[in-house]
């Protein structure tokens, strides 16, 4: 390879290098994650929304509305999936209880011998961080007063 061929090959690289130097090379800073009002990152809530849609919405509703007549037992004796919006009772439970219900299922979490539920355990399906993201998404949908009431339950723990 001749000197001329080497210069022809290198000239685009040299031009780019010169432009970088002339314009001041810098690596843009990553902006800090944008938290919602409770300090939870928007990315976590968005991820939770996607996970909820894929794992929870088929029972609890795409809009967190739950199954119809969720307080009336089905013919098999089990209760329908409750809503997770402010009309349900999800916000009546602490974060720890909600996490355990999601991870281990209803029967393993509540103290009721022989209780049966259609709520599956997600222990082998979702990681702890994914469960927390789903719960962050659900909690983010609640009005501020409901969020405050639910947070008080966490303070008592």
PDB file of C-alpha atoms in Angstrom, residues 10-121:
ATOM      1  CA  UNK A  10      -7.080   8.081   6.646  1.00  0.00           C
ATOM      2  CA  UNK A  11      -8.339  11.466   5.426  1.00  0.00           C
ATOM      3  CA  UNK A  12     -12.021  10.908   6.435  1.00  0.00           C
ATOM      4  CA  UNK A  13     -10.862   9.890   9.917  1.00  0.00           C
ATOM      5  CA  UNK A  14      -8.617  12.942  10.156  1.00  0.00           C
ATOM      6  CA  UNK A  15     -11.447  15.248   9.024  1.00  0.00           C
ATOM      7  CA  UNK A  16     -13.782  13.804  11.667  1.00  0.00           C
ATOM      8  CA  UNK A  17     -11.100  14.137  14.330  1.00  0.00           C
ATOM      9  CA  UNK A  18     -10.482  17.761  13.328  1.00  0.00           C
ATOM     10  CA  UNK A  19     -14.227  18.536  13.526  1.00  0.00           C
ATOM     11  CA  UNK A  20     -14.467  16.976  16.962  1.00  0.00           C
ATOM     12  CA  UNK A  21     -11.524  19.012  18.240  1.00  0.00           C
ATOM     13  CA  UNK A  22     -12.795  22.222  16.599  1.00  0.00           C
ATOM     14  CA  UNK A  23     -16.289  21.888  18.061  1.00  0.00           C
ATOM     15  CA  UNK A  24     -15.177  20.789  21.494  1.00  0.00           C
ATOM     16  CA  UNK A  25     -15.586  17.118  22.250  1.00  0.00           C
ATOM     17  CA  UNK A  26     -17.667  16.230  25.263  1.00  0.00           C
ATOM     18  CA  UNK A  27     -19.681  13.286  26.460  1.00  0.00           C
ATOM     19  CA  UNK A  28     -23.179  14.465  27.287  1.00  0.00           C
ATOM     20  CA  UNK A  29     -24.102  14.072  30.931  1.00  0.00           C
ATOM     21  CA  UNK A  30     -26.883  11.690  31.748  1.00  0.00           C
ATOM     22  CA  UNK A  31     -29.735  13.548  33.275  1.00  0.00           C
ATOM     23  CA  UNK A  32     -30.892  12.337  36.641  1.00  0.00           C
ATOM     24  CA  UNK A  33     -33.856   9.957  36.539  1.00  0.00           C
ATOM     25  CA  UNK A  34     -37.088  11.885  36.752  1.00  0.00           C
ATOM     26  CA  UNK A  35     -39.006  10.823  39.864  1.00  0.00           C
ATOM     27  CA  UNK A  36     -42.723  11.137  40.272  1.00  0.00           C
ATOM     28  CA  UNK A  37     -44.109  12.894  43.339  1.00  0.00           C
ATOM     29  CA  UNK A  38     -43.182   9.959  45.577  1.00  0.00           C
ATOM     30  CA  UNK A  39     -39.574   9.708  44.418  1.00  0.00           C
ATOM     31  CA  UNK A  40     -40.178   6.701  42.171  1.00  0.00           C
ATOM     32  CA  UNK A  41     -38.448   6.979  38.820  1.00  0.00           C
ATOM     33  CA  UNK A  42     -40.711   7.354  35.786  1.00  0.00           C
ATOM     34  CA  UNK A  43     -38.773   4.548  34.071  1.00  0.00           C
ATOM     35  CA  UNK A  44     -39.727   2.171  36.898  1.00  0.00           C
ATOM     36  CA  UNK A  45     -43.408   3.095  36.580  1.00  0.00           C
ATOM     37  CA  UNK A  46     -43.298   2.714  32.795  1.00  0.00           C
ATOM     38  CA  UNK A  47     -41.628  -0.679  33.156  1.00  0.00           C
ATOM     39  CA  UNK A  48     -44.253  -1.628  35.731  1.00  0.00           C
ATOM     40  CA  UNK A  49     -47.026  -0.669  33.307  1.00  0.00           C
ATOM     41  CA  UNK A  50     -45.582  -3.027  30.675  1.00  0.00           C
ATOM     42  CA  UNK A  51     -45.196  -5.860  33.174  1.00  0.00           C
ATOM     43  CA  UNK A  52     -48.717  -5.283  34.518  1.00  0.00           C
ATOM     44  CA  UNK A  53     -50.109  -5.405  30.992  1.00  0.00           C
ATOM     45  CA  UNK A  54     -48.361  -8.696  30.304  1.00  0.00           C
ATOM     46  CA  UNK A  55     -48.935 -10.467  33.626  1.00  0.00           C
ATOM     47  CA  UNK A  56     -51.849  -8.872  35.497  1.00  0.00           C
ATOM     48  CA  UNK A  57     -54.257  -7.123  33.138  1.00  0.00           C
ATOM     49  CA  UNK A  58     -55.906 -10.334  31.932  1.00  0.00           C
ATOM     50  CA  UNK A  59     -57.499 -10.681  35.388  1.00  0.00           C
ATOM     51  CA  UNK A  60     -57.295  -7.233  36.989  1.00  0.00           C
ATOM     52  CA  UNK A  61     -58.167  -5.280  33.832  1.00  0.00           C
ATOM     53  CA  UNK A  62     -56.089  -3.175  31.482  1.00  0.00           C
ATOM     54  CA  UNK A  63     -57.248  -0.067  33.368  1.00  0.00           C
ATOM     55  CA  UNK A  64     -56.878  -1.631  36.852  1.00  0.00           C
ATOM     56  CA  UNK A  65     -60.675  -2.007  37.010  1.00  0.00           C
ATOM     57  CA  UNK A  66     -60.780  -5.656  38.188  1.00  0.00           C
ATOM     58  CA  UNK A  67     -63.330  -8.255  37.240  1.00  0.00           C
ATOM     59  CA  UNK A  68     -67.049  -7.417  37.328  1.00  0.00           C
ATOM     60  CA  UNK A  69     -68.773  -8.107  40.633  1.00  0.00           C
ATOM     61  CA  UNK A  70     -65.416  -8.530  42.324  1.00  0.00           C
ATOM     62  CA  UNK A  71     -67.002  -8.739  45.786  1.00  0.00           C
ATOM     63  CA  UNK A  72     -69.327 -11.618  44.859  1.00  0.00           C
ATOM     64  CA  UNK A  73     -67.945 -15.146  44.923  1.00  0.00           C
ATOM     65  CA  UNK A  74     -67.810 -17.140  41.704  1.00  0.00           C
ATOM     66  CA  UNK A  75     -69.539 -20.526  41.471  1.00  0.00           C
ATOM     67  CA  UNK A  76     -66.236 -22.161  42.496  1.00  0.00           C
ATOM     68  CA  UNK A  77     -66.291 -20.134  45.751  1.00  0.00           C
ATOM     69  CA  UNK A  78     -63.360 -17.917  44.822  1.00  0.00           C
ATOM     70  CA  UNK A  79     -63.539 -14.157  44.617  1.00  0.00           C
ATOM     71  CA  UNK A  80     -63.011 -12.408  41.266  1.00  0.00           C
ATOM     72  CA  UNK A  81     -59.881 -10.324  40.782  1.00  0.00           C
ATOM     73  CA  UNK A  82     -60.336  -6.979  42.564  1.00  0.00           C
ATOM     74  CA  UNK A  83     -59.600  -3.621  40.981  1.00  0.00           C
ATOM     75  CA  UNK A  84     -56.238  -2.065  41.731  1.00  0.00           C
ATOM     76  CA  UNK A  85     -57.407   1.494  41.188  1.00  0.00           C
ATOM     77  CA  UNK A  86     -58.769   3.618  44.026  1.00  0.00           C
ATOM     78  CA  UNK A  87     -62.169   1.839  43.891  1.00  0.00           C
ATOM     79  CA  UNK A  88     -60.662  -1.408  45.136  1.00  0.00           C
ATOM     80  CA  UNK A  89     -58.994  -2.331  48.372  1.00  0.00           C
ATOM     81  CA  UNK A  90     -55.392  -2.735  47.200  1.00  0.00           C
ATOM     82  CA  UNK A  91     -54.458   0.552  48.840  1.00  0.00           C
ATOM     83  CA  UNK A  92     -55.684  -0.776  52.182  1.00  0.00           C
ATOM     84  CA  UNK A  93     -52.578  -2.968  52.354  1.00  0.00           C
ATOM     85  CA  UNK A  94     -48.965  -2.118  53.158  1.00  0.00           C
ATOM     86  CA  UNK A  95     -46.245  -2.366  50.529  1.00  0.00           C
ATOM     87  CA  UNK A  96     -44.927  -5.469  52.292  1.00  0.00           C
ATOM     88  CA  UNK A  97     -48.310  -7.188  52.104  1.00  0.00           C
ATOM     89  CA  UNK A  98     -48.798  -6.240  48.446  1.00  0.00           C
ATOM     90  CA  UNK A  99     -45.313  -7.482  47.583  1.00  0.00           C
ATOM     91  CA  UNK A 100     -45.885 -10.802  49.363  1.00  0.00           C
ATOM     92  CA  UNK A 101     -49.331 -11.288  47.791  1.00  0.00           C
ATOM     93  CA  UNK A 102     -47.793 -10.787  44.370  1.00  0.00           C
ATOM     94  CA  UNK A 103     -44.689 -12.870  44.940  1.00  0.00           C
ATOM     95  CA  UNK A 104     -46.135 -15.786  46.903  1.00  0.00           C
ATOM     96  CA  UNK A 105     -49.839 -15.677  46.020  1.00  0.00           C
ATOM     97  CA  UNK A 106     -52.878 -15.090  48.151  1.00  0.00           C
ATOM     98  CA  UNK A 107     -53.103 -18.458  49.905  1.00  0.00           C
ATOM     99  CA  UNK A 108     -49.479 -18.378  51.050  1.00  0.00           C
ATOM    100  CA  UNK A 109     -49.724 -14.803  52.325  1.00  0.00           C
ATOM    101  CA  UNK A 110     -52.949 -14.535  54.267  1.00  0.00           C
ATOM    102  CA  UNK A 111     -53.568 -16.454  57.457  1.00  0.00           C
ATOM    103  CA  UNK A 112     -56.646 -18.434  56.425  1.00  0.00           C
ATOM    104  CA  UNK A 113     -56.405 -22.201  56.461  1.00  0.00           C
ATOM    105  CA  UNK A 114     -57.600 -23.665  53.169  1.00  0.00           C
ATOM    106  CA  UNK A 115     -58.187 -20.325  51.465  1.00  0.00           C
ATOM    107  CA  UNK A 116     -58.258 -20.704  47.701  1.00  0.00           C
ATOM    108  CA  UNK A 117     -57.655 -17.975  45.195  1.00  0.00           C
ATOM    109  CA  UNK A 118     -57.110 -17.622  41.464  1.00  0.00           C
ATOM    110  CA  UNK A 119     -54.217 -15.244  42.233  1.00  0.00           C
ATOM    111  CA  UNK A 120     -51.037 -16.998  41.097  1.00  0.00           C
ATOM    112  CA  UNK A 121     -47.685 -16.619  42.763  1.00  0.00           C
TER     113      UNK A 121
END
